[in-house]
Short mmCIF file of C-alpha atoms in Angstrom, two decimals:
data_model
loop_
_atom_site.label_atom_id
_atom_site.label_comp_id
_atom_site.label_asym_id
_atom_site.label_seq_id
_atom_site.Cartn_x
_atom_site.Cartn_y
_atom_site.Cartn_z
CA UNK A 280 22.53 -23.70 121.10
CA UNK A 281 24.15 -20.59 119.66
CA UNK A 282 23.02 -17.13 120.41
CA UNK A 283 23.11 -14.70 117.54
CA UNK A 284 22.13 -11.69 119.59
CA UNK A 285 25.70 -10.84 120.44
CA UNK A 286 26.94 -8.59 117.66
CA UNK A 287 30.49 -8.35 118.90
CA UNK A 288 31.38 -11.91 117.88
CA UNK A 289 31.54 -12.95 114.25
CA UNK A 290 29.96 -16.32 113.82
CA UNK A 291 30.36 -18.43 110.71
CA UNK A 292 27.30 -20.36 109.65
CA UNK A 293 28.18 -23.84 108.43
CA UNK A 294 24.70 -24.52 107.10
CA UNK A 295 23.57 -23.56 103.61
CA UNK A 296 20.11 -22.14 103.19
CA UNK A 297 18.68 -24.31 100.43
CA UNK A 298 15.36 -22.51 100.06
CA UNK A 299 16.61 -20.09 97.34
CA UNK A 300 18.31 -23.00 95.60
CA UNK A 301 15.06 -24.98 95.51
CA UNK A 302 13.15 -21.90 94.33
CA UNK A 303 15.56 -21.53 91.45
CA UNK A 304 15.32 -25.23 90.60
CA UNK A 305 11.51 -25.09 90.52
CA UNK A 306 11.47 -21.95 88.37
CA UNK A 307 13.86 -23.55 85.88
CA UNK A 308 11.76 -26.71 85.83
CA UNK A 309 8.60 -24.74 85.12
CA UNK A 310 10.31 -22.78 82.34
CA UNK A 311 11.59 -26.02 80.82
CA UNK A 312 8.16 -27.66 80.96
CA UNK A 313 6.49 -24.65 79.32
CA UNK A 314 9.04 -24.06 76.54
CA UNK A 315 9.76 -27.65 75.48
CA UNK A 316 6.48 -28.15 73.57
CA UNK A 317 7.07 -24.87 71.76
CA UNK A 318 10.37 -26.12 70.35
CA UNK A 319 8.59 -28.76 68.29
CA UNK A 320 6.94 -26.71 65.56
CA UNK A 321 6.22 -29.47 63.12
CA UNK A 322 2.92 -30.26 61.46
CA UNK A 323 0.95 -33.24 62.68
CA UNK A 324 0.93 -35.40 59.55
CA UNK A 325 -0.36 -38.84 58.71
CA UNK A 326 2.28 -40.02 56.26
CA UNK A 327 1.73 -42.57 53.52
CA UNK A 328 2.72 -46.13 54.36
CA UNK A 329 5.52 -47.89 52.54
CA UNK A 330 8.94 -47.06 51.26
CA UNK A 331 12.32 -48.58 51.86
CA UNK A 332 15.48 -47.72 53.69
CA UNK A 333 17.64 -45.14 52.01
CA UNK A 334 21.29 -44.38 51.80
CA UNK A 335 22.73 -41.90 54.26
CA UNK A 336 22.53 -38.25 53.19
CA UNK A 337 24.41 -35.52 54.97
CA UNK A 338 22.08 -33.29 56.97
CA UNK A 339 23.54 -30.14 55.40
CA UNK A 340 22.27 -31.36 52.00
CA UNK A 341 18.65 -31.78 53.19
CA UNK A 342 15.71 -29.34 53.25
CA UNK A 343 12.40 -30.62 54.57
CA UNK A 344 9.07 -29.39 53.19
CA UNK A 345 5.94 -30.42 55.08
CA UNK A 346 2.45 -30.18 53.62
CA UNK A 347 -0.63 -30.50 55.82
CA UNK A 348 -3.99 -31.81 54.68
CA UNK A 349 -5.24 -28.19 54.57
CA UNK A 350 -2.39 -27.09 52.28
CA UNK A 351 -0.24 -25.42 54.93
CA UNK A 352 3.42 -25.47 53.95
CA UNK A 353 6.36 -25.56 56.34
CA UNK A 354 10.02 -25.54 55.41
CA UNK A 355 12.46 -26.64 58.08
CA UNK A 356 9.72 -26.21 60.71
CA UNK A 357 8.84 -22.65 59.70
CA UNK A 358 5.44 -21.89 58.20
CA UNK A 359 5.70 -20.42 54.71
CA UNK A 360 3.69 -19.79 51.56
CA UNK A 361 4.40 -21.81 48.42
CA UNK A 362 6.34 -18.88 46.93
CA UNK A 363 8.46 -18.60 50.09
CA UNK A 364 9.14 -22.34 49.96
CA UNK A 365 10.25 -22.00 46.34
CA UNK A 366 12.50 -19.02 47.11
CA UNK A 367 14.12 -20.80 50.05
CA UNK A 368 14.72 -23.98 48.02
CA UNK A 369 16.19 -22.08 45.07
CA UNK A 370 18.56 -20.09 47.30
CA UNK A 371 19.69 -23.25 49.06
CA UNK A 372 20.10 -25.11 45.76
CA UNK A 373 22.27 -22.33 44.34
CA UNK A 374 24.50 -22.48 47.41
CA UNK A 375 24.50 -26.31 47.52
CA UNK A 376 23.84 -28.22 44.26
CA UNK A 377 23.69 -31.50 46.25
CA UNK A 378 20.39 -30.40 47.80
CA UNK A 379 17.85 -33.14 48.47
CA UNK A 380 14.32 -31.99 49.27
CA UNK A 381 12.47 -34.19 51.74
CA UNK A 382 8.74 -33.86 51.14
CA UNK A 383 6.42 -34.90 53.96
CA UNK A 384 2.81 -34.75 52.76
CA UNK A 385 -0.26 -35.74 54.76
CA UNK A 386 -1.94 -38.78 53.22
CA UNK A 387 -5.37 -37.15 53.65
CA UNK A 388 -4.38 -33.95 51.85
CA UNK A 389 -5.15 -33.00 48.28
CA UNK A 390 -2.45 -34.04 45.86
CA UNK A 391 -2.44 -30.59 44.26
CA UNK A 392 -0.37 -29.24 47.18
CA UNK A 393 2.22 -31.98 46.70
CA UNK A 394 2.29 -31.49 42.94
CA UNK A 395 2.76 -27.75 43.39
CA UNK A 396 5.97 -28.34 45.37
CA UNK A 397 7.25 -30.88 42.84
CA UNK A 398 6.45 -28.48 39.98
CA UNK A 399 8.32 -25.61 41.67
CA UNK A 400 11.32 -27.87 42.24
CA UNK A 401 11.42 -29.07 38.63
CA UNK A 402 11.03 -25.55 37.21
CA UNK A 403 14.13 -24.52 39.11
CA UNK A 404 16.24 -27.57 38.26
CA UNK A 405 15.90 -29.27 41.64
CA UNK A 406 15.56 -32.92 40.72
CA UNK A 407 16.59 -34.65 43.93
CA UNK A 408 13.68 -35.07 46.27
CA UNK A 409 12.47 -37.82 48.55
CA UNK A 410 8.90 -38.52 49.58
CA UNK A 411 8.90 -39.30 53.28
CA UNK A 412 6.68 -42.18 54.37
CA UNK A 413 6.08 -44.28 57.43
CA UNK A 414 7.64 -47.75 57.31
CA UNK A 415 5.15 -50.51 56.52
CA UNK A 416 3.88 -52.55 59.44
CA UNK A 417 6.20 -55.46 60.01
CA UNK A 418 4.47 -58.67 60.97
#
């Protein structure tokens, strides 16, 4: 057994103290567990059933508008008013004429919220939009 009471001799420790390493690992794990649910800021929607497979569209050409059953709008996972949604879509359309608007509307919501988005798109010349649905049950 080594004695560490003698200060005149320099002794090299060959063992690593892993307690601070484990503390750091647990802190990072806790931070990860807390922040991960906050990254998903999408609305919980019950989409309409149906639809068919679509051709591939480049992600840079897509803007997603979500509409909850209460009429809450989100564009690209950020809550916005209808006017803000329109402004964002128009700015994106001017920068990229190939814009396709994905519209995800809750099946239990009033259609007036969906029609409002479609109307704003058509008034500004945005004619490419896709209604997002859940695939039908395959039996």
